[in-house]
Structure formats: C-alpha cells, structure tokens
Coordinates of C-alpha atoms in Angstrom, one line a residue:
M1 CA 24.9 -17.7 22.1
R2 CA 22.8 -18.8 19.2
R3 CA 19.9 -21.1 19.1
D4 CA 20.1 -23.9 16.5
D5 CA 16.5 -25.1 16.8
I6 CA 14.9 -22.0 15.3
R7 CA 15.3 -19.8 12.2
N8 CA 13.6 -16.4 11.7
I9 CA 13.3 -15.3 8.1
V10 CA 11.5 -12.5 6.2
I11 CA 10.5 -12.8 2.5
I12 CA 11.1 -9.6 0.6
A13 CA 10.7 -8.7 -3.0
H14 CA 9.1 -6.3 -5.6
V15 CA 5.4 -6.5 -6.1
D16 CA 4.2 -9.6 -8.0
H17 CA 7.5 -11.4 -7.8
G18 CA 5.9 -14.3 -6.0
K19 CA 6.3 -13.9 -2.2
T20 CA 2.9 -15.0 -1.1
T21 CA 2.8 -17.8 -3.7
L22 CA 6.1 -19.1 -2.3
V23 CA 4.6 -19.2 1.2
D24 CA 1.6 -21.1 -0.2
C25 CA 4.0 -23.6 -1.8
L26 CA 5.9 -24.1 1.5
L27 CA 2.6 -24.6 3.4
K28 CA 1.4 -27.2 0.9
Q29 CA 4.6 -29.1 0.9
S30 CA 5.1 -29.0 4.7
G31 CA 2.7 -32.0 5.3
Q32 CA 1.0 -30.1 8.2
F33 CA -2.3 -29.6 6.5
R34 CA -5.1 -31.5 4.7
D35 CA -5.6 -30.5 1.0
S36 CA -9.0 -29.0 1.9
Q37 CA -7.4 -26.6 4.3
L38 CA -5.2 -25.1 1.6
S39 CA -7.6 -25.0 -1.3
S40 CA -7.4 -21.3 -2.1
E41 CA -4.6 -19.3 -3.7
R42 CA -2.5 -16.8 -1.7
I43 CA -3.6 -18.2 1.6
L44 CA -2.0 -15.4 3.7
D45 CA -3.8 -12.7 1.8
S46 CA -6.8 -13.0 4.1
N47 CA -7.9 -9.4 4.2
D48 CA -10.8 -8.6 1.9
Q49 CA -8.9 -5.8 0.1
E50 CA -5.9 -8.1 -0.4
K51 CA -8.1 -10.7 -2.1
E52 CA -9.8 -8.1 -4.3
R53 CA -6.6 -6.2 -5.3
G54 CA -4.4 -9.3 -5.6
I55 CA -1.7 -7.7 -3.4
T56 CA -0.3 -8.1 0.1
I57 CA -1.0 -5.1 2.3
L58 CA -0.1 -6.3 5.8
A59 CA 2.9 -8.3 6.9
K60 CA 2.0 -11.7 8.4
N61 CA 3.7 -14.5 10.4
I62 CA 3.6 -18.2 10.1
A63 CA 5.8 -21.1 11.4
L64 CA 6.7 -24.4 9.8
P65 CA 8.8 -27.4 11.2
F66 CA 11.6 -28.6 8.9
K67 CA 14.1 -31.3 10.0
G68 CA 13.6 -30.6 13.7
V69 CA 14.0 -26.9 13.2
K70 CA 11.2 -24.4 13.6
V71 CA 11.2 -21.9 10.7
N72 CA 9.4 -18.6 11.5
I73 CA 8.4 -17.0 8.2
I74 CA 7.2 -13.4 7.7
D75 CA 5.4 -12.5 4.5
T76 CA 5.7 -8.8 3.5
P77 CA 4.0 -6.5 1.0
G78 CA 5.8 -5.6 -2.3
H79 CA 4.2 -2.2 -3.1
A80 CA 6.4 0.8 -2.3
D81 CA 3.3 2.4 -0.6
F82 CA 3.4 -0.3 2.1
G83 CA 7.2 -0.1 2.7
G84 CA 6.6 0.8 6.3
E85 CA 5.2 -2.7 6.9
V86 CA 8.5 -4.2 5.6
E87 CA 10.7 -1.8 7.7
R88 CA 8.9 -2.6 11.0
V89 CA 9.2 -6.5 10.8
L90 CA 12.8 -6.7 9.6
S91 CA 14.0 -6.6 13.2
M92 CA 12.3 -9.9 14.0
A93 CA 14.4 -11.8 11.4
D94 CA 18.0 -13.0 11.1
G95 CA 17.8 -13.7 7.4
A96 CA 15.9 -12.7 4.2
L97 CA 14.7 -14.6 1.2
V98 CA 15.1 -12.0 -1.6
L99 CA 12.8 -13.0 -4.4
V100 CA 13.6 -11.7 -7.9
D101 CA 11.6 -12.4 -11.1
A102 CA 13.6 -14.4 -13.6
A103 CA 12.4 -12.3 -16.4
E104 CA 12.0 -8.8 -14.9
G105 CA 15.1 -8.8 -12.8
P106 CA 15.6 -6.4 -9.8
M107 CA 13.0 -3.7 -9.8
P108 CA 12.7 -0.5 -7.7
Q109 CA 11.1 -2.1 -4.6
T110 CA 13.8 -4.9 -4.7
R111 CA 16.4 -2.2 -4.2
F112 CA 14.5 -0.5 -1.4
V113 CA 13.7 -3.7 0.6
L114 CA 17.3 -5.1 0.1
S115 CA 18.8 -1.9 1.3
K116 CA 16.7 -2.0 4.5
A117 CA 17.6 -5.7 5.0
L118 CA 21.3 -5.0 4.7
E119 CA 20.9 -2.1 7.1
C120 CA 19.5 -4.6 9.6
K121 CA 22.4 -6.9 8.9
L122 CA 20.2 -9.8 7.7
Q123 CA 21.8 -12.7 5.9
P124 CA 20.3 -12.8 2.4
I125 CA 19.5 -15.8 0.2
V126 CA 18.5 -14.8 -3.4
V127 CA 15.7 -16.8 -4.9
I128 CA 15.4 -16.4 -8.7
N129 CA 11.7 -17.1 -9.0
K130 CA 9.5 -17.9 -12.0
V131 CA 12.3 -19.7 -14.0
D132 CA 9.5 -21.5 -15.9
K133 CA 8.5 -18.3 -17.7
P134 CA 9.1 -18.4 -21.5
D135 CA 11.2 -15.2 -21.3
A136 CA 13.2 -16.1 -18.2
R137 CA 16.9 -15.2 -18.2
P138 CA 18.0 -16.6 -14.8
M139 CA 21.8 -16.2 -15.1
E140 CA 21.6 -12.6 -16.4
V141 CA 19.3 -11.8 -13.4
V142 CA 21.9 -13.3 -11.0
D143 CA 24.5 -10.8 -12.5
E144 CA 22.0 -7.9 -12.1
V145 CA 21.4 -8.8 -8.5
L146 CA 25.1 -8.9 -7.9
D147 CA 25.4 -5.4 -9.4
L148 CA 22.6 -4.3 -7.1
F149 CA 24.4 -5.7 -4.0
L150 CA 27.6 -3.9 -5.0
A151 CA 25.7 -0.6 -5.7
L152 CA 24.2 -0.8 -2.1
G153 CA 27.7 -1.1 -0.7
A154 CA 27.8 -4.8 0.2
D155 CA 31.2 -6.2 1.3
D156 CA 32.9 -9.2 -0.3
T157 CA 31.2 -11.6 2.1
L158 CA 27.7 -10.3 1.4
A159 CA 28.3 -10.0 -2.4
D160 CA 29.1 -13.8 -2.4
F161 CA 25.5 -14.5 -1.7
P162 CA 23.9 -17.9 -2.0
Y163 CA 21.3 -18.2 -4.7
I164 CA 18.8 -20.8 -6.0
F165 CA 16.4 -21.1 -8.9
A166 CA 12.7 -21.8 -8.2
S167 CA 9.1 -21.7 -9.4
A168 CA 6.8 -21.2 -6.5
K169 CA 3.8 -21.8 -8.8
E170 CA 5.1 -25.2 -10.0
G171 CA 6.6 -26.0 -6.5
F172 CA 10.3 -26.7 -7.2
A173 CA 13.6 -25.2 -6.3
S174 CA 17.0 -26.2 -7.8
H175 CA 20.6 -25.1 -8.1
D176 CA 20.3 -25.7 -11.9
P177 CA 18.1 -23.3 -13.8
A178 CA 17.3 -26.0 -16.4
D179 CA 16.1 -28.5 -13.8
R180 CA 12.3 -28.3 -13.5
S181 CA 11.6 -31.1 -11.1
G182 CA 11.7 -31.7 -7.3
T183 CA 10.3 -29.8 -4.3
M184 CA 11.1 -26.8 -2.2
E185 CA 13.4 -28.8 0.0
P186 CA 16.7 -27.5 -1.5
L187 CA 15.5 -23.9 -0.6
L188 CA 14.7 -24.9 3.1
D189 CA 18.1 -26.7 3.3
M190 CA 19.8 -23.4 2.2
V191 CA 17.8 -21.6 4.9
L192 CA 19.2 -24.0 7.6
Q193 CA 22.7 -23.9 6.2
H194 CA 23.2 -20.2 5.5
I195 CA 20.8 -18.3 7.8
P196 CA 22.0 -18.3 11.4
G197 CA 19.8 -19.0 14.4
P198 CA 18.8 -16.0 16.6
E199 CA 21.5 -14.6 18.8
V200 CA 20.1 -14.8 22.3
E201 CA 20.9 -13.8 25.9
P202 CA 18.7 -16.2 27.9
E203 CA 20.2 -15.2 31.3
E204 CA 19.8 -11.4 30.8
P205 CA 16.8 -9.4 31.9
L206 CA 13.7 -9.7 29.5
Q207 CA 13.6 -7.5 26.4
I208 CA 10.9 -7.7 23.6
L209 CA 10.5 -5.0 21.0
C210 CA 6.8 -4.8 19.9
T211 CA 6.9 -4.7 16.0
T212 CA 3.3 -5.7 15.2
L213 CA -0.1 -5.3 16.8
A214 CA -3.1 -7.7 16.4
W215 CA -6.6 -7.3 17.7
S216 CA -9.1 -9.7 19.2
E217 CA -12.7 -9.1 20.3
F218 CA -12.1 -11.2 23.4
V219 CA -8.7 -10.1 24.7
G220 CA -8.1 -6.7 23.0
R221 CA -4.7 -5.7 21.9
I222 CA -2.1 -8.4 21.1
A223 CA 1.6 -7.4 21.0
I224 CA 3.9 -9.4 18.6
G225 CA 7.7 -9.3 18.7
R226 CA 10.8 -11.4 19.1
I227 CA 12.3 -12.0 22.5
K228 CA 15.8 -10.5 22.4
A229 CA 16.8 -11.5 25.9
G230 CA 15.5 -13.4 28.9
R231 CA 12.3 -15.5 29.3
I232 CA 8.6 -14.6 29.6
K233 CA 5.9 -16.6 31.4
K234 CA 2.1 -16.5 31.5
G235 CA 1.0 -14.4 34.4
Q236 CA 4.3 -12.5 34.7
T237 CA 4.3 -8.8 35.6
V238 CA 6.4 -6.7 33.2
A239 CA 7.4 -3.1 32.6
V240 CA 6.6 -1.4 29.2
T241 CA 8.9 1.4 28.1
K242 CA 6.8 4.0 26.2
V243 CA 7.9 7.2 24.2
G244 CA 10.0 9.4 26.4
D245 CA 11.3 6.5 28.5
K246 CA 8.0 6.4 30.5
L247 CA 7.4 3.1 32.3
Q248 CA 4.1 1.3 32.6
R249 CA 3.3 -1.9 34.5
A250 CA 1.4 -4.7 32.9
K251 CA 0.5 -8.4 33.5
I252 CA 0.8 -10.9 30.8
S253 CA -2.5 -12.9 30.6
S254 CA -1.3 -15.3 27.9
V255 CA 1.8 -16.2 25.9
Q256 CA 1.4 -17.6 22.4
V257 CA 3.9 -18.8 19.8
F258 CA 3.4 -19.2 16.1
E259 CA 2.7 -22.7 14.8
N260 CA 1.7 -23.4 11.1
L261 CA -1.0 -20.8 10.1
G262 CA -2.0 -19.9 13.7
R263 CA -0.9 -19.3 17.3
V264 CA -0.8 -21.8 20.2
D265 CA -0.8 -21.0 23.9
V266 CA 2.3 -21.9 25.9
D267 CA 3.3 -21.5 29.5
S268 CA 6.6 -19.7 28.7
A269 CA 8.9 -18.7 25.9
E270 CA 12.6 -17.9 25.7
A271 CA 15.0 -15.6 23.8
G272 CA 14.8 -16.1 20.1
D273 CA 11.1 -17.0 19.9
V274 CA 8.6 -14.8 18.1
V275 CA 5.7 -14.4 20.5
A276 CA 2.2 -12.9 20.8
L277 CA 1.4 -11.5 24.2
C278 CA -2.1 -10.7 25.6
G279 CA -2.9 -8.5 28.6
I280 CA -1.0 -5.3 27.8
E281 CA -3.8 -2.8 27.1
D282 CA -2.0 0.4 26.1
I283 CA 1.0 -0.9 24.1
D284 CA 2.1 0.6 20.8
I285 CA 4.5 -0.5 18.0
G286 CA 8.0 0.4 19.1
D287 CA 7.5 -0.1 22.8
T288 CA 9.8 -2.5 24.7
I289 CA 8.4 -5.1 27.1
C290 CA 11.1 -5.6 29.7
D291 CA 11.9 -6.9 33.1
L292 CA 10.1 -5.2 36.0
E293 CA 13.2 -5.0 38.2
K294 CA 15.7 -4.0 35.5
P295 CA 13.8 -2.1 32.8
N296 CA 16.0 -1.5 29.8
G297 CA 14.3 -0.3 26.6
L298 CA 15.5 -1.2 23.1
P299 CA 15.9 1.6 20.4
R300 CA 12.5 2.5 18.9
L301 CA 11.5 1.6 15.4
L302 CA 12.3 4.2 12.8
V303 CA 10.7 4.2 9.4
D304 CA 11.0 6.6 6.4
E305 CA 8.9 9.7 6.5
P306 CA 5.7 9.9 4.2
T307 CA 5.8 12.0 1.0
L308 CA 2.1 12.5 0.2
E309 CA -0.6 14.2 2.2
M310 CA -4.4 14.5 1.9
V311 CA -7.1 16.2 4.0
F312 CA -9.8 14.0 5.4
T313 CA -12.9 16.0 6.4
I314 CA -16.5 15.2 7.4
N315 CA -19.1 14.8 4.7
T316 CA -20.9 18.1 4.2
S317 CA -23.0 17.2 1.2
P318 CA -26.8 17.3 1.3
F319 CA -26.9 13.5 1.4
V320 CA -24.9 13.3 4.6
G321 CA -26.1 10.5 6.9
K322 CA -28.2 8.7 4.3
D323 CA -25.6 5.9 3.7
G324 CA -23.2 5.6 6.6
K325 CA -23.2 5.2 10.4
Y326 CA -20.2 7.4 11.4
V327 CA -20.5 11.0 10.1
T328 CA -19.2 13.3 12.9
S329 CA -15.7 14.8 13.3
R330 CA -15.2 13.0 16.6
N331 CA -15.8 9.6 14.8
L332 CA -13.4 10.6 12.1
R333 CA -10.7 11.8 14.5
D334 CA -10.9 8.7 16.8
R335 CA -10.7 6.4 13.8
L336 CA -7.6 8.1 12.2
Y337 CA -5.7 8.2 15.5
K338 CA -6.6 4.6 16.1
E339 CA -5.0 3.8 12.7
L340 CA -1.7 5.2 13.9
E341 CA -1.4 2.4 16.5
R342 CA -0.7 -0.2 13.8
N343 CA 0.2 1.8 10.6
V344 CA 3.7 3.0 11.4
A345 CA 4.2 4.8 8.1
L346 CA 1.1 7.0 8.5
R347 CA 1.0 10.5 10.1
V348 CA -2.1 12.4 11.2
R349 CA -2.2 16.1 12.3
D350 CA -5.0 18.5 13.2
T351 CA -5.7 21.4 10.9
A352 CA -7.1 24.9 11.5
S353 CA -10.6 23.4 11.0
A354 CA -11.9 21.2 13.7
D355 CA -13.7 19.0 11.0
A356 CA -10.6 18.3 8.9
F357 CA -7.4 16.3 9.5
A358 CA -4.2 16.1 7.4
V359 CA -3.2 12.5 6.8
A360 CA 0.2 11.8 5.3
G361 CA 1.3 8.4 3.8
R362 CA 3.7 6.8 1.3
G363 CA 1.5 7.2 -1.8
V364 CA -2.0 7.3 -3.2
L365 CA -2.5 3.6 -2.8
H366 CA -1.4 3.7 0.8
L367 CA -4.0 6.4 1.6
A368 CA -6.7 4.9 -0.7
V369 CA -6.5 1.6 1.2
L370 CA -7.2 3.4 4.4
V371 CA -10.2 5.3 2.9
E372 CA -11.6 2.1 1.5
T373 CA -11.2 0.4 4.9
M374 CA -13.1 3.2 6.6
R375 CA -16.0 3.3 4.1
R376 CA -16.4 -0.5 4.6
E377 CA -16.6 0.2 8.3
G378 CA -19.5 2.6 7.8
F379 CA -17.8 6.0 7.6
E380 CA -18.9 8.9 5.5
L381 CA -16.1 11.4 4.7
A382 CA -14.7 13.7 2.0
V383 CA -11.1 13.6 0.8
S384 CA -9.0 16.3 -0.9
K385 CA -6.6 16.0 -3.8
P386 CA -3.2 14.4 -2.8
Q387 CA -0.4 16.9 -2.2
V388 CA 3.3 16.2 -2.0
I389 CA 5.0 17.1 1.3
M390 CA 7.6 19.9 0.7
R391 CA 10.5 20.6 3.1
E392 CA 13.0 23.4 3.5
T393 CA 16.8 22.9 3.7
D394 CA 19.1 25.9 4.3
G395 CA 16.3 28.3 3.1
L396 CA 15.8 26.3 -0.1
K397 CA 12.4 24.6 -0.7
E398 CA 12.7 21.0 -1.8
E399 CA 10.2 18.4 -3.1
P400 CA 10.4 14.6 -3.2
F401 CA 11.6 13.0 -6.4
E402 CA 11.0 9.4 -7.4
N403 CA 12.5 6.8 -9.6
L404 CA 9.9 5.8 -12.2
V405 CA 10.5 2.5 -14.1
V406 CA 8.3 1.9 -17.2
E407 CA 8.4 -1.3 -19.3
V408 CA 6.5 -0.7 -22.5
P409 CA 6.4 -2.2 -26.1
S410 CA 9.2 -0.4 -28.1
I411 CA 6.7 0.8 -30.7
K412 CA 4.7 2.7 -27.9
M413 CA 7.6 4.5 -26.4
G414 CA 6.7 7.9 -27.9
P415 CA 3.6 8.7 -25.8
V416 CA 5.5 7.5 -22.6
M417 CA 8.5 9.9 -23.3
E418 CA 6.1 12.8 -24.1
M419 CA 4.0 12.3 -21.0
V420 CA 6.9 12.0 -18.6
G421 CA 8.8 14.9 -20.2
E422 CA 5.9 17.3 -19.8
R423 CA 5.7 16.3 -16.1
R424 CA 9.3 17.4 -15.5
G425 CA 10.7 13.8 -15.7
E426 CA 14.2 13.1 -17.0
M427 CA 15.4 9.9 -18.5
V428 CA 18.1 8.1 -16.5
E429 CA 18.5 4.8 -18.3
M430 CA 17.0 2.9 -21.2
S431 CA 17.5 -0.9 -21.9
P432 CA 15.8 -3.0 -24.6
R433 CA 14.3 -6.4 -23.5
G434 CA 13.1 -8.2 -26.6
D435 CA 10.0 -6.5 -28.0
F436 CA 9.9 -4.3 -24.8
T437 CA 12.0 -1.4 -23.6
Q438 CA 12.6 -0.6 -20.0
V439 CA 13.1 3.1 -19.2
V440 CA 14.1 4.6 -15.9
F441 CA 13.1 8.2 -15.2
S442 CA 13.7 10.6 -12.3
I443 CA 10.5 12.6 -11.8
P444 CA 9.0 14.9 -9.1
A445 CA 6.4 13.1 -7.0
R446 CA 3.9 15.8 -8.1
G447 CA 4.2 14.5 -11.7
L448 CA 3.3 11.0 -10.7
I449 CA -0.2 11.9 -9.5
G450 CA -2.6 10.8 -12.2
I451 CA 0.1 9.5 -14.6
R452 CA -0.8 5.8 -14.3
T453 CA -4.2 6.0 -15.8
K454 CA -3.1 8.3 -18.6
M455 CA -0.1 6.1 -19.4
L456 CA -2.1 2.9 -19.5
N457 CA -4.7 4.6 -21.8
A458 CA -1.9 5.9 -24.1
T459 CA -0.3 2.4 -24.4
Q460 CA -3.5 0.4 -24.6
G461 CA -2.9 -1.0 -21.2
E462 CA 0.5 -2.5 -22.1
A463 CA 2.8 -0.3 -19.9
I464 CA 4.1 -1.8 -16.6
I465 CA 4.7 1.1 -14.2
N466 CA 6.6 1.1 -10.9
H467 CA 8.0 3.9 -8.8
R468 CA 10.0 4.4 -5.6
F469 CA 11.0 7.4 -3.5
D470 CA 14.5 8.5 -4.3
S471 CA 15.4 11.8 -2.6
Y472 CA 14.4 15.4 -1.9
R473 CA 15.7 18.0 -4.4
P474 CA 15.1 21.7 -5.3
I475 CA 11.6 22.3 -6.7
S476 CA 11.4 21.9 -10.5
G477 CA 8.9 23.8 -12.7
D478 CA 5.2 23.6 -12.9
V479 CA 3.5 20.3 -13.7
P480 CA 0.5 20.4 -16.1
R481 CA -2.9 20.3 -14.5
R482 CA -6.0 18.5 -15.8
P483 CA -6.6 19.7 -19.3
N484 CA -10.5 19.5 -19.2
G485 CA -13.0 21.2 -17.0
V486 CA -16.0 19.5 -15.4
L487 CA -19.8 19.6 -15.6
I488 CA -21.3 20.7 -12.3
S489 CA -24.9 20.1 -11.4
N490 CA -26.9 23.2 -10.5
S491 CA -29.9 21.3 -8.9
T492 CA -30.7 18.5 -6.5
G493 CA -32.8 15.6 -7.7
K494 CA -32.6 12.5 -10.0
A495 CA -30.7 12.6 -13.3
V496 CA -33.0 12.4 -16.3
G497 CA -32.1 10.6 -19.5
F498 CA -33.4 13.4 -21.7
S499 CA -31.0 16.0 -20.1
L500 CA -28.0 13.6 -20.2
F501 CA -28.6 12.8 -23.9
N502 CA -28.3 16.5 -24.7
L503 CA -25.1 16.8 -22.5
Q504 CA -23.2 13.8 -23.8
D505 CA -22.3 15.5 -27.1
R506 CA -20.1 18.0 -25.4
S507 CA -18.8 15.9 -22.5
E508 CA -18.1 12.5 -21.0
L509 CA -20.6 11.6 -18.3
F510 CA -19.9 10.1 -14.8
I511 CA -23.6 9.4 -13.9
R512 CA -26.5 7.2 -15.1
P513 CA -30.2 8.2 -15.5
G514 CA -32.0 7.9 -12.1
E515 CA -28.9 8.7 -10.0
E516 CA -29.5 11.0 -7.1
L517 CA -27.6 14.3 -7.6
Y518 CA -27.1 17.5 -5.6
E519 CA -26.0 21.1 -6.4
G520 CA -22.3 21.3 -6.7
M521 CA -21.8 17.6 -7.6
I522 CA -19.5 16.8 -10.6
V523 CA -21.5 14.8 -13.2
G524 CA -19.1 14.7 -16.1
E525 CA -15.9 16.0 -17.9
N526 CA -16.3 19.0 -20.2
A527 CA -14.8 18.8 -23.7
R528 CA -13.3 22.3 -23.1
N529 CA -10.9 23.4 -20.4
E530 CA -13.4 25.4 -18.2
D531 CA -16.0 24.2 -15.8
M532 CA -19.6 24.3 -17.0
V533 CA -22.7 24.4 -14.7
V534 CA -25.5 22.2 -16.1
N535 CA -29.0 21.0 -15.2
P536 CA -29.0 17.2 -15.5
I537 CA -32.5 16.8 -13.9
R538 CA -34.4 18.9 -16.6
E539 CA -37.2 16.9 -18.0
K540 CA -38.7 17.1 -21.5
K541 CA -41.6 19.6 -21.8
L542 CA -44.8 17.7 -22.5
T543 CA -47.3 19.1 -25.1
N544 CA -50.3 17.6 -26.8
M545 CA -48.8 18.4 -30.2
R546 CA -46.8 15.8 -32.0
A547 CA -44.1 16.7 -34.5
S548 CA -41.9 14.5 -36.8
G549 CA -38.5 13.9 -35.1
S550 CA -39.4 15.3 -31.7
D551 CA -39.6 11.8 -30.1
E552 CA -36.2 10.6 -31.2
N553 CA -34.8 7.5 -29.4
I554 CA -32.5 8.4 -26.5
V555 CA -29.2 6.4 -26.7
L556 CA -26.8 7.1 -23.9
K557 CA -23.1 6.2 -23.8
P558 CA -22.0 4.2 -20.8
P559 CA -20.7 6.6 -18.1
R560 CA -17.1 6.5 -16.9
Q561 CA -16.8 4.5 -13.7
M562 CA -13.9 5.6 -11.5
S563 CA -12.2 3.6 -8.8
L564 CA -11.3 5.4 -5.5
E565 CA -7.6 5.8 -6.6
A566 CA -8.7 7.1 -10.0
A567 CA -11.1 9.6 -8.4
L568 CA -8.3 10.8 -6.0
E569 CA -5.9 11.4 -8.9
Y570 CA -8.6 13.0 -11.1
I571 CA -9.8 15.9 -8.8
E572 CA -8.2 19.4 -8.7
D573 CA -7.5 21.5 -5.6
D574 CA -11.0 23.0 -5.4
E575 CA -12.7 19.6 -5.5
L576 CA -13.3 16.7 -3.1
V577 CA -14.1 13.0 -3.4
E578 CA -17.1 12.1 -1.3
V579 CA -16.8 8.6 0.1
T580 CA -19.7 6.6 1.7
P581 CA -20.2 2.9 2.1
N582 CA -22.1 2.5 -1.2
F583 CA -21.1 5.6 -3.3
I584 CA -18.0 7.5 -4.5
R585 CA -19.0 10.9 -5.8
L586 CA -17.0 13.9 -7.0
R587 CA -18.0 17.4 -5.9
K588 CA -16.8 21.0 -5.6
M589 CA -15.6 22.1 -2.2
T590 CA -18.0 25.1 -2.5
L591 CA -21.3 23.6 -3.6
K592 CA -23.3 26.7 -4.5
E593 CA -22.5 28.5 -7.8
A594 CA -22.9 32.0 -6.4
D595 CA -20.4 31.2 -3.6
R596 CA -17.9 29.8 -6.1
R597 CA -18.1 33.0 -8.2
R598 CA -17.7 35.2 -5.1
T599 CA -14.6 33.2 -4.1
G600 CA -13.3 33.5 -7.6
R601 CA -13.6 37.3 -7.6
K602 CA -11.8 37.5 -4.3
G603 CA -9.0 35.2 -5.5

C-alpha cells in the first residue's frame, strides 16, 4: 500500500544550478517561519566550509507541510567530488526534483545524479531554473534534458517527464517560461500530483536502512533513515544487522521525525516516515535496524569507488607541535577511521609506515575538505601529491578517464585546446553558445590534477570548468610535470627582506619577510626547471663605511598565496604540504640537502 499523507523527494542537480536556493525559497513561502529566522542566504549550508566556499558538502533533510501533506525534502551537493552524499540518500526518496540551469542546460553532474536517480526508480520532475537570466533558453534546455533521458535508457513513460519553469531567486514557478509572477505553489502541486507516496508494509516486521549519521554531544550517534516496513516506538529493543550479517541488540532511547528545519520527538513512527533514532551506539551507514524476533536486513548501500589517493602522514617538520593539539599517528589514525563512519565515498588503508595512511576519495576537493576540517579541529599533518588509482583488468593496466566540460569565450579557445591536448585529452564535442564555446573532452584523471589553476590563468578567469568520472581505460602516455623547479631553504630562522629582494629577480616567492622557515621548506618557484637551494635568512653585512647606492630601497613583490587545493595540485612526488591550524607550508619529503643528494645518487 502507499501513504498519501507524505512525500519524500530529493533535489539533485549540477553545482550552482540552484538547489539550496530553491530550498530557501520553499522555506520562506511555507509560512512556518518569521522573517528573522530566515534572514540569511542558503540556510541549509550551515557548515563553516559550506558558507565560505558557497557550495553544499553534506546532504540535509527538512520537512514542510503543504495542503495537508508532509513533504520531506533532501538537499544534496552538486560537486562531482561529493557524489557519494547523493548516492547514499537516494534510497530515502520516491521522487526527484532535477534542477537544470535555463542557460547552461544539462552539465556533467546532471547526467551522473540523474542516472543514479533512474537506477533507484525515482519519479523525476524537471525544474528549468533561473529562467530570469538574460541568456536563458528554456525550451532548448527542455529538449536537451529529453536527449539526456533517452541517452540514459529511459523508457517512454519516463521520457514523458513533467517539467516546470522557475526562478528560485525570484520565488516563482510557472508552466509558461514567459510568466514571471506567482509563487512556488505550482511546483509543490506537481510534487503532490506526480510523485507517489512511499510504498509501505505497515504490518510486516520492522526494517530501516541507515543512510545518514548525525552526532550529538548529549546522545551520541543518531541514525537517520526511512522506515521501509513496520513501526518503531520509543524504548523498543531492536536488532541491527552489521557487515557479514552479524546481529547486535540495541534499545531506542528516542524517536524523532523531521519538521521544518529541525527534528521533533514522537512516541512512535510508521512505515514511510523519515526518522532519526537515538540509542544505537555502534551503528554505521548501510546497517539495517530490524525487528528483534524476525531480523531481516536490507541490501547494503553501494557507492562508486574513489579514483584519487593521497598519503596522510604525521608532521615531521622542526615546527611540529607549535601550532596544533593532535600530532601523533594514533590521533591521525583514529580521526581518519572515524571519518569513514559518515563519509561513504572515502577509503582509508594502512601503509608500510606506521605513521602514514593512504586516503582515497572522489577528487582533490573531496580530500581537501577533509584536510581543512582536520586542521580546524587542531590537527597537524603532512599530505602527499594526489595520485590516481590504477587497476588491472586481464593483465592490462587501466587508469580512470573523466569527461571535462569547458565553457570559454570563443576568442580564448586556443590556450584551452593546447593545455588539454598536451595532457592527453581528446575533444569529443564542441558547441557554440553566443560569444562562448562549450567543449567536451575525454582526458585521463592524471591530466586534471593542476589544470584548473593554469586554465583560469590562461583565460583571465573566464573559463567555466567541470568534470565527471567516465570510465577506466588503458593507460595513455605521460602527462607533463610542473615546468619549474622550486627554491628550498637551507637554514632555519626568520626570512629577511634583504635576502628575498635578491631572490625575487630569479623566482616567484611564497613567503614574506619575518616568516619562520626551516631547512627543506619550499620558499618560492624557480624561473628555471631545476630546484635551487637558497639562504633566505641571510642578513646584510654591516660596516662603518658608506658607499653610494649600497643602501638602495628594498621593494618586494607580494608573495603568491596558495589555497589548500592549489598547494595539493602544485607539489611534485618528492614534496609534501604541511598543514597546521594556522599555516599551510610546502616542503620537501627529505629536509636535509645532503640526504636529498644521497637519495638522488641511489635513484
């Protein structure tokens, strides 16, 4: 049977197509809040990094009443790096709002999330968002979405999808792309009309698949999932099926359901409800909470495998312990394995060294967000250059390839084609869009590391770059390495302006005068292609003789400031990024020059 008093929907789209803004609009028009409660933008992006980066990183649940029906809404990330968040929450929904930008049309992540939604047999509603943009082309985008549905193997019923035109920023939805008035009510009417209520088995034994974990300082781990069958009550004793069909008893201390932006306690909940359960201490994502007398686990969650790996190791620089609280390998290991509990797309494995751990994820941004979270928690660590994960099929080594989509002004196409070509990329498709051209490439994942910064520099920041994993294929040729060497400090101390002034003619500096340095730390980029050992702490020799021109004014160029992602893409195989709560430094793996020379001779 199906419940008619509830709808469970997930909002999916490419990055920056307006998912979280749409949720804001629905919250504001719901009449459930005072204006002062919803004064900020992107209300669901509550995480500090989400606010700073302007992106959604974690999937979140809310619930709104509409015409006597409770609508559970799940907001999801749009970046390909956080695709695991999308995959794990799709099983909680019965339908999907597929947002597509009225100007950009379907993008790489649109294809990925739509394919996952169709695999889960969700009923889609296509929302052509941002129709108020000057370059919007809503009817063309509808045709492009239809082509995408057909390319993904949708049958005639799915291909005849309902669609609506909207502007989440302006707060209207309409069946006519030229109509710019009204509210979001037509969209919610479509949700009630086209998305079915959850199919439930209220008389069957209890089954809840845990798809999300939350944490509270007071009650510990909170399991979130949709009740597939049966009912659950506060104080009920349940069985939890773990990996390998192991069973574990637990007592539910409280049952909560979602209401507006938060959760409320209830005595019981029944099949179809999305619930948050407290009292199960050792539950993981993918476990099934089921009836104690008739335990019957649901199939575990499966997400796509990661394609990129980095080595996280303890900080071994001379400045270790000066800035952070957690510096030991035990601290690092415990934190990484704790992250596995909620980050389903992450993989962690031990290495030959007890102080280093290989961490695999979906992309540089996915892993950089983890590193940034750890440094804010007080960790000190060092991170290696990202490496793609190879695999072997029938004795043939294969590497991951990605679809790279670049939208760039037509007059700046040359540098883009040259850059992608030298990184073993091949053009698949080119389509003009006014003054811009959109080009689709197939490129090895190795070739994408470091390409974003270079491409933005080559196009004066006008290129829009997106990529998505495509498939594994036989390894292509070599990808060019960093063309420049680096300047390496040979001493420990504070940088001196006099030394930096003499160095800046042959390099680009990464440091300012007065910064603390140590031997083996990278202080700049050499103009030539080899590394150069320098002394940035050498002071001017003082004499009692004065000569014309010897006291010239020191004018230093501003140093290059690198973000964490830029630093990870910049380093080479023999270098590390040292990350502490207040500093990001680049360094050589082997700090002493004599040891590096010895290693070079052996190599």
